[in-house]
PDB file of C-alpha atoms in Angstrom:
ATOM      1  CA  UNK A   1      59.455 -40.381  70.691  1.00 80.00           C
ATOM      2  CA  UNK A   2      57.183 -42.924  68.967  1.00 83.00           C
ATOM      3  CA  UNK A   3      55.891 -44.193  72.318  1.00 83.00           C
ATOM      4  CA  UNK A   4      54.973 -40.608  73.261  1.00 84.00           C
ATOM      5  CA  UNK A   5      53.108 -40.149  69.977  1.00 82.00           C
ATOM      6  CA  UNK A   6      51.265 -43.443  70.514  1.00 82.00           C
ATOM      7  CA  UNK A   7      50.263 -42.352  74.030  1.00 82.00           C
ATOM      8  CA  UNK A   8      49.150 -38.964  72.707  1.00 80.00           C
ATOM      9  CA  UNK A   9      47.004 -40.712  70.066  1.00 81.00           C
ATOM     10  CA  UNK A  10      45.477 -42.947  72.714  1.00 82.00           C
ATOM     11  CA  UNK A  11      46.944 -46.239  71.490  1.00 83.00           C
ATOM     12  CA  UNK A  12      47.279 -49.052  73.995  1.00 81.00           C
ATOM     13  CA  UNK A  13      50.473 -51.173  74.030  1.00 79.00           C
ATOM     14  CA  UNK A  14      50.507 -53.641  71.111  1.00 78.00           C
ATOM     15  CA  UNK A  15      47.412 -52.104  69.502  1.00 82.00           C
ATOM     16  CA  UNK A  16      49.049 -50.414  66.455  1.00 81.00           C
ATOM     17  CA  UNK A  17      45.885 -48.583  65.332  1.00 83.00           C
ATOM     18  CA  UNK A  18      47.857 -45.556  64.177  1.00 84.00           C
ATOM     19  CA  UNK A  19      51.550 -46.456  64.071  1.00 85.00           C
ATOM     20  CA  UNK A  20      52.936 -49.870  63.136  1.00 87.00           C
ATOM     21  CA  UNK A  21      56.497 -51.011  63.688  1.00 87.00           C
ATOM     22  CA  UNK A  22      58.110 -52.280  60.484  1.00 89.00           C
ATOM     23  CA  UNK A  23      61.047 -54.540  61.507  1.00 90.00           C
ATOM     24  CA  UNK A  24      64.360 -53.430  60.022  1.00 91.00           C
ATOM     25  CA  UNK A  25      62.765 -50.322  58.442  1.00 89.00           C
ATOM     26  CA  UNK A  26      61.227 -48.136  61.142  1.00 88.00           C
ATOM     27  CA  UNK A  27      57.616 -47.093  61.589  1.00 87.00           C
ATOM     28  CA  UNK A  28      54.593 -46.635  59.373  1.00 88.00           C
ATOM     29  CA  UNK A  29      51.489 -44.545  59.896  1.00 84.00           C
ATOM     30  CA  UNK A  30      48.585 -46.959  59.342  1.00 86.00           C
ATOM     31  CA  UNK A  31      45.498 -45.005  60.395  1.00 82.00           C
ATOM     32  CA  UNK A  32      42.869 -44.168  57.804  1.00 80.00           C
ATOM     33  CA  UNK A  33      43.581 -40.776  56.330  1.00 76.00           C
ATOM     34  CA  UNK A  34      40.704 -38.505  55.459  1.00 72.00           C
ATOM     35  CA  UNK A  35      41.121 -35.291  53.551  1.00 69.00           C
ATOM     36  CA  UNK A  36      39.516 -32.422  55.409  1.00 62.00           C
ATOM     37  CA  UNK A  37      38.873 -29.350  53.337  1.00 59.00           C
ATOM     38  CA  UNK A  38      39.429 -26.107  55.143  1.00 51.00           C
ATOM     39  CA  UNK A  39      36.624 -23.629  54.696  1.00 50.00           C
ATOM     40  CA  UNK A  40      37.584 -20.769  52.417  1.00 47.00           C
ATOM     41  CA  UNK A  41      38.598 -17.574  54.102  1.00 44.00           C
ATOM     42  CA  UNK A  42      35.561 -15.557  54.943  1.00 50.00           C
ATOM     43  CA  UNK A  43      34.817 -13.287  52.055  1.00 51.00           C
ATOM     44  CA  UNK A  44      33.755  -9.803  52.853  1.00 53.00           C
ATOM     45  CA  UNK A  45      30.089  -9.141  53.031  1.00 60.00           C
ATOM     46  CA  UNK A  46      28.573  -5.966  51.676  1.00 74.00           C
ATOM     47  CA  UNK A  47      28.754  -4.381  55.122  1.00 86.00           C
ATOM     48  CA  UNK A  48      32.429  -4.795  56.004  1.00 91.00           C
ATOM     49  CA  UNK A  49      34.494  -1.640  56.408  1.00 94.00           C
ATOM     50  CA  UNK A  50      38.163  -1.078  57.235  1.00 94.00           C
ATOM     51  CA  UNK A  51      39.380   2.230  58.653  1.00 94.00           C
ATOM     52  CA  UNK A  52      42.930   2.919  57.520  1.00 93.00           C
ATOM     53  CA  UNK A  53      45.348   5.149  59.435  1.00 89.00           C
ATOM     54  CA  UNK A  54      45.057   8.719  58.220  1.00 89.00           C
ATOM     55  CA  UNK A  55      47.936  10.418  56.422  1.00 87.00           C
ATOM     56  CA  UNK A  56      49.744  13.163  58.300  1.00 85.00           C
ATOM     57  CA  UNK A  57      50.210  15.993  55.811  1.00 85.00           C
ATOM     58  CA  UNK A  58      52.184  18.126  58.231  1.00 77.00           C
ATOM     59  CA  UNK A  59      51.637  21.226  60.241  1.00 63.00           C
ATOM     60  CA  UNK A  60      53.160  19.986  63.492  1.00 61.00           C
ATOM     61  CA  UNK A  61      50.328  17.800  64.755  1.00 60.00           C
ATOM     62  CA  UNK A  62      51.944  14.463  63.969  1.00 59.00           C
ATOM     63  CA  UNK A  63      51.141  10.867  63.205  1.00 63.00           C
ATOM     64  CA  UNK A  64      49.630  10.253  66.651  1.00 73.00           C
ATOM     65  CA  UNK A  65      46.803  12.672  65.950  1.00 78.00           C
ATOM     66  CA  UNK A  66      46.206  11.091  62.530  1.00 82.00           C
ATOM     67  CA  UNK A  67      45.962   7.642  64.115  1.00 85.00           C
ATOM     68  CA  UNK A  68      43.767   8.950  66.961  1.00 88.00           C
ATOM     69  CA  UNK A  69      41.199  10.360  64.544  1.00 89.00           C
ATOM     70  CA  UNK A  70      41.100   7.104  62.568  1.00 90.00           C
ATOM     71  CA  UNK A  71      40.791   5.123  65.817  1.00 92.00           C
ATOM     72  CA  UNK A  72      37.880   7.283  67.004  1.00 93.00           C
ATOM     73  CA  UNK A  73      36.089   6.775  63.679  1.00 93.00           C
ATOM     74  CA  UNK A  74      36.700   3.022  63.886  1.00 93.00           C
ATOM     75  CA  UNK A  75      35.257   2.945  67.403  1.00 93.00           C
ATOM     76  CA  UNK A  76      32.162   4.867  66.302  1.00 93.00           C
ATOM     77  CA  UNK A  77      31.577   2.606  63.279  1.00 93.00           C
ATOM     78  CA  UNK A  78      31.931  -0.527  65.407  1.00 92.00           C
ATOM     79  CA  UNK A  79      28.844   0.580  67.355  1.00 91.00           C
ATOM     80  CA  UNK A  80      26.633   0.439  64.234  1.00 90.00           C
ATOM     81  CA  UNK A  81      24.507  -2.746  64.303  1.00 88.00           C
ATOM     82  CA  UNK A  82      25.015  -4.953  61.262  1.00 86.00           C
ATOM     83  CA  UNK A  83      28.255  -3.271  60.204  1.00 89.00           C
ATOM     84  CA  UNK A  84      31.414  -5.396  60.384  1.00 91.00           C
ATOM     85  CA  UNK A  85      34.522  -3.360  61.122  1.00 94.00           C
ATOM     86  CA  UNK A  86      37.998  -4.765  60.524  1.00 94.00           C
ATOM     87  CA  UNK A  87      40.123  -4.642  63.693  1.00 92.00           C
ATOM     88  CA  UNK A  88      42.597  -1.787  63.831  1.00 87.00           C
ATOM     89  CA  UNK A  89      45.471  -4.234  64.298  1.00 89.00           C
ATOM     90  CA  UNK A  90      44.694  -5.504  60.796  1.00 90.00           C
ATOM     91  CA  UNK A  91      43.713  -2.279  59.070  1.00 88.00           C
ATOM     92  CA  UNK A  92      46.535  -0.214  60.585  1.00 87.00           C
ATOM     93  CA  UNK A  93      49.135  -2.769  59.465  1.00 85.00           C
ATOM     94  CA  UNK A  94      48.404  -2.271  55.761  1.00 82.00           C
ATOM     95  CA  UNK A  95      51.193  -0.653  53.788  1.00 71.00           C
ATOM     96  CA  UNK A  96      49.409   1.641  51.349  1.00 65.00           C
ATOM     97  CA  UNK A  97      52.422   2.707  49.322  1.00 68.00           C
ATOM     98  CA  UNK A  98      51.722   1.577  45.771  1.00 66.00           C
ATOM     99  CA  UNK A  99      48.559  -0.359  46.707  1.00 79.00           C
ATOM    100  CA  UNK A 100      45.217   0.696  45.330  1.00 88.00           C
ATOM    101  CA  UNK A 101      41.865   0.593  47.124  1.00 91.00           C
ATOM    102  CA  UNK A 102      40.814  -2.623  45.390  1.00 92.00           C
ATOM    103  CA  UNK A 103      43.955  -4.470  46.520  1.00 90.00           C
ATOM    104  CA  UNK A 104      43.667  -3.145  50.079  1.00 92.00           C
ATOM    105  CA  UNK A 105      39.986  -4.116  50.265  1.00 92.00           C
ATOM    106  CA  UNK A 106      40.805  -7.595  49.006  1.00 90.00           C
ATOM    107  CA  UNK A 107      43.635  -8.001  51.499  1.00 90.00           C
ATOM    108  CA  UNK A 108      41.450  -6.914  54.425  1.00 92.00           C
ATOM    109  CA  UNK A 109      38.305  -8.681  53.147  1.00 91.00           C
ATOM    110  CA  UNK A 110      36.513  -5.343  53.330  1.00 93.00           C
ATOM    111  CA  UNK A 111      33.990  -4.021  50.836  1.00 92.00           C
ATOM    112  CA  UNK A 112      34.485  -0.443  52.036  1.00 94.00           C
ATOM    113  CA  UNK A 113      37.447   1.612  53.209  1.00 94.00           C
ATOM    114  CA  UNK A 114      37.614   4.808  55.238  1.00 95.00           C
ATOM    115  CA  UNK A 115      40.792   6.786  54.688  1.00 93.00           C
ATOM    116  CA  UNK A 116      41.803  10.371  55.081  1.00 91.00           C
ATOM    117  CA  UNK A 117      44.373  12.949  55.962  1.00 91.00           C
ATOM    118  CA  UNK A 118      45.139  15.502  58.661  1.00 90.00           C
ATOM    119  CA  UNK A 119      46.959  18.765  58.116  1.00 89.00           C
ATOM    120  CA  UNK A 120      47.467  21.689  60.395  1.00 83.00           C
ATOM    121  CA  UNK A 121      48.347  25.341  60.395  1.00 83.00           C
ATOM    122  CA  UNK A 122      48.851  26.833  63.828  1.00 81.00           C
ATOM    123  CA  UNK A 123      45.818  25.947  65.934  1.00 81.00           C
ATOM    124  CA  UNK A 124      43.696  25.060  62.896  1.00 85.00           C
ATOM    125  CA  UNK A 125      43.254  21.533  61.568  1.00 85.00           C
ATOM    126  CA  UNK A 126      41.834  20.286  58.323  1.00 90.00           C
ATOM    127  CA  UNK A 127      40.728  16.652  58.322  1.00 91.00           C
ATOM    128  CA  UNK A 128      39.584  15.070  55.076  1.00 93.00           C
ATOM    129  CA  UNK A 129      37.715  11.765  55.156  1.00 94.00           C
ATOM    130  CA  UNK A 130      36.863   9.528  52.197  1.00 94.00           C
ATOM    131  CA  UNK A 131      34.505   6.534  52.152  1.00 94.00           C
ATOM    132  CA  UNK A 132      35.530   4.238  49.312  1.00 94.00           C
ATOM    133  CA  UNK A 133      33.859   1.257  47.672  1.00 93.00           C
ATOM    134  CA  UNK A 134      36.849  -1.084  47.513  1.00 92.00           C
ATOM    135  CA  UNK A 135      35.109  -3.505  45.159  1.00 91.00           C
ATOM    136  CA  UNK A 136      35.490  -0.960  42.345  1.00 92.00           C
ATOM    137  CA  UNK A 137      37.907   1.599  43.829  1.00 91.00           C
ATOM    138  CA  UNK A 138      35.589   4.596  43.712  1.00 93.00           C
ATOM    139  CA  UNK A 139      34.661   7.296  46.220  1.00 92.00           C
ATOM    140  CA  UNK A 140      31.196   6.928  47.701  1.00 91.00           C
ATOM    141  CA  UNK A 141      31.416   9.907  50.013  1.00 90.00           C
ATOM    142  CA  UNK A 142      33.996  12.502  51.028  1.00 93.00           C
ATOM    143  CA  UNK A 143      33.998  15.412  53.444  1.00 93.00           C
ATOM    144  CA  UNK A 144      36.409  18.006  54.772  1.00 94.00           C
ATOM    145  CA  UNK A 145      36.333  19.136  58.416  1.00 90.00           C
ATOM    146  CA  UNK A 146      37.961  22.330  59.671  1.00 90.00           C
ATOM    147  CA  UNK A 147      38.406  22.495  63.436  1.00 85.00           C
ATOM    148  CA  UNK A 148      40.541  23.801  66.262  1.00 82.00           C
ATOM    149  CA  UNK A 149      43.403  21.708  67.603  1.00 79.00           C
ATOM    150  CA  UNK A 150      42.863  23.161  71.093  1.00 83.00           C
ATOM    151  CA  UNK A 151      39.970  20.767  71.794  1.00 82.00           C
ATOM    152  CA  UNK A 152      40.988  17.710  69.819  1.00 82.00           C
ATOM    153  CA  UNK A 153      38.722  15.280  71.705  1.00 88.00           C
ATOM    154  CA  UNK A 154      35.621  17.251  70.761  1.00 88.00           C
ATOM    155  CA  UNK A 155      36.857  17.532  67.177  1.00 85.00           C
ATOM    156  CA  UNK A 156      37.512  13.772  66.966  1.00 88.00           C
ATOM    157  CA  UNK A 157      34.030  13.011  68.315  1.00 91.00           C
ATOM    158  CA  UNK A 158      32.385  15.477  65.916  1.00 89.00           C
ATOM    159  CA  UNK A 159      34.231  13.996  62.932  1.00 88.00           C
ATOM    160  CA  UNK A 160      33.534  10.391  63.963  1.00 92.00           C
ATOM    161  CA  UNK A 161      29.814  11.102  64.502  1.00 93.00           C
ATOM    162  CA  UNK A 162      29.495  12.808  61.114  1.00 90.00           C
ATOM    163  CA  UNK A 163      31.343   9.986  59.351  1.00 89.00           C
ATOM    164  CA  UNK A 164      29.214   7.315  61.059  1.00 92.00           C
ATOM    165  CA  UNK A 165      25.970   9.114  60.150  1.00 91.00           C
ATOM    166  CA  UNK A 166      27.054   9.564  56.535  1.00 86.00           C
ATOM    167  CA  UNK A 167      28.127   5.933  56.197  1.00 86.00           C
ATOM    168  CA  UNK A 168      24.878   4.706  57.739  1.00 88.00           C
ATOM    169  CA  UNK A 169      22.848   6.863  55.367  1.00 86.00           C
ATOM    170  CA  UNK A 170      24.912   5.729  52.388  1.00 80.00           C
ATOM    171  CA  UNK A 171      24.649   2.032  53.231  1.00 77.00           C
ATOM    172  CA  UNK A 172      20.972   2.210  54.138  1.00 75.00           C
ATOM    173  CA  UNK A 173      19.958   2.764  50.498  1.00 66.00           C
ATOM    174  CA  UNK A 174      21.526  -0.231  48.726  1.00 52.00           C
ATOM    175  CA  UNK A 175      20.969  -2.590  51.668  1.00 46.00           C
ATOM    176  CA  UNK A 176      17.328  -3.041  52.546  1.00 40.00           C
ATOM    177  CA  UNK A 177      17.693  -3.460  56.297  1.00 42.00           C
ATOM    178  CA  UNK A 178      17.325  -0.178  58.137  1.00 38.00           C
ATOM    179  CA  UNK A 179      19.795   0.269  60.981  1.00 38.00           C
ATOM    180  CA  UNK A 180      19.745   2.874  63.741  1.00 35.00           C
TER     181      UNK A 180
END
């Protein structure tokens, strides 16, 4: 195994630049060791948002619809120049039970969170969306949408467009750069 390691390190036979044989004892690593500091995990910037899976509050429409609405919003936000959006594989893996917005934001390195709920009654849906400043755990914006479940794709697009416009308008004020 040592000869394989020496070959992998590029040592020539008898060179012992990295590994020296110590008779009667074994081997010793003799190369100069330098400590390399890993860069800190990227901290969130002021324009990082995570879209969490929406809560299904019942009414027969299910978790799939709740996730689909959140996914459509995530997709719409990802198209906004200058806005960093946490991947759904990260944001959808967060267990929210018992965790507050500040802890979730810290875990996802996101300054802002989008969360919400979906509930239904017959063919009617009510979708509530909240935009939260995770650095302090407060609501920045919230809106309720009432729509028909018969054309869910149109409803998802309408909700995602409205959320994206509201978030852009909200973020435009405190952050000088104007985005379209």
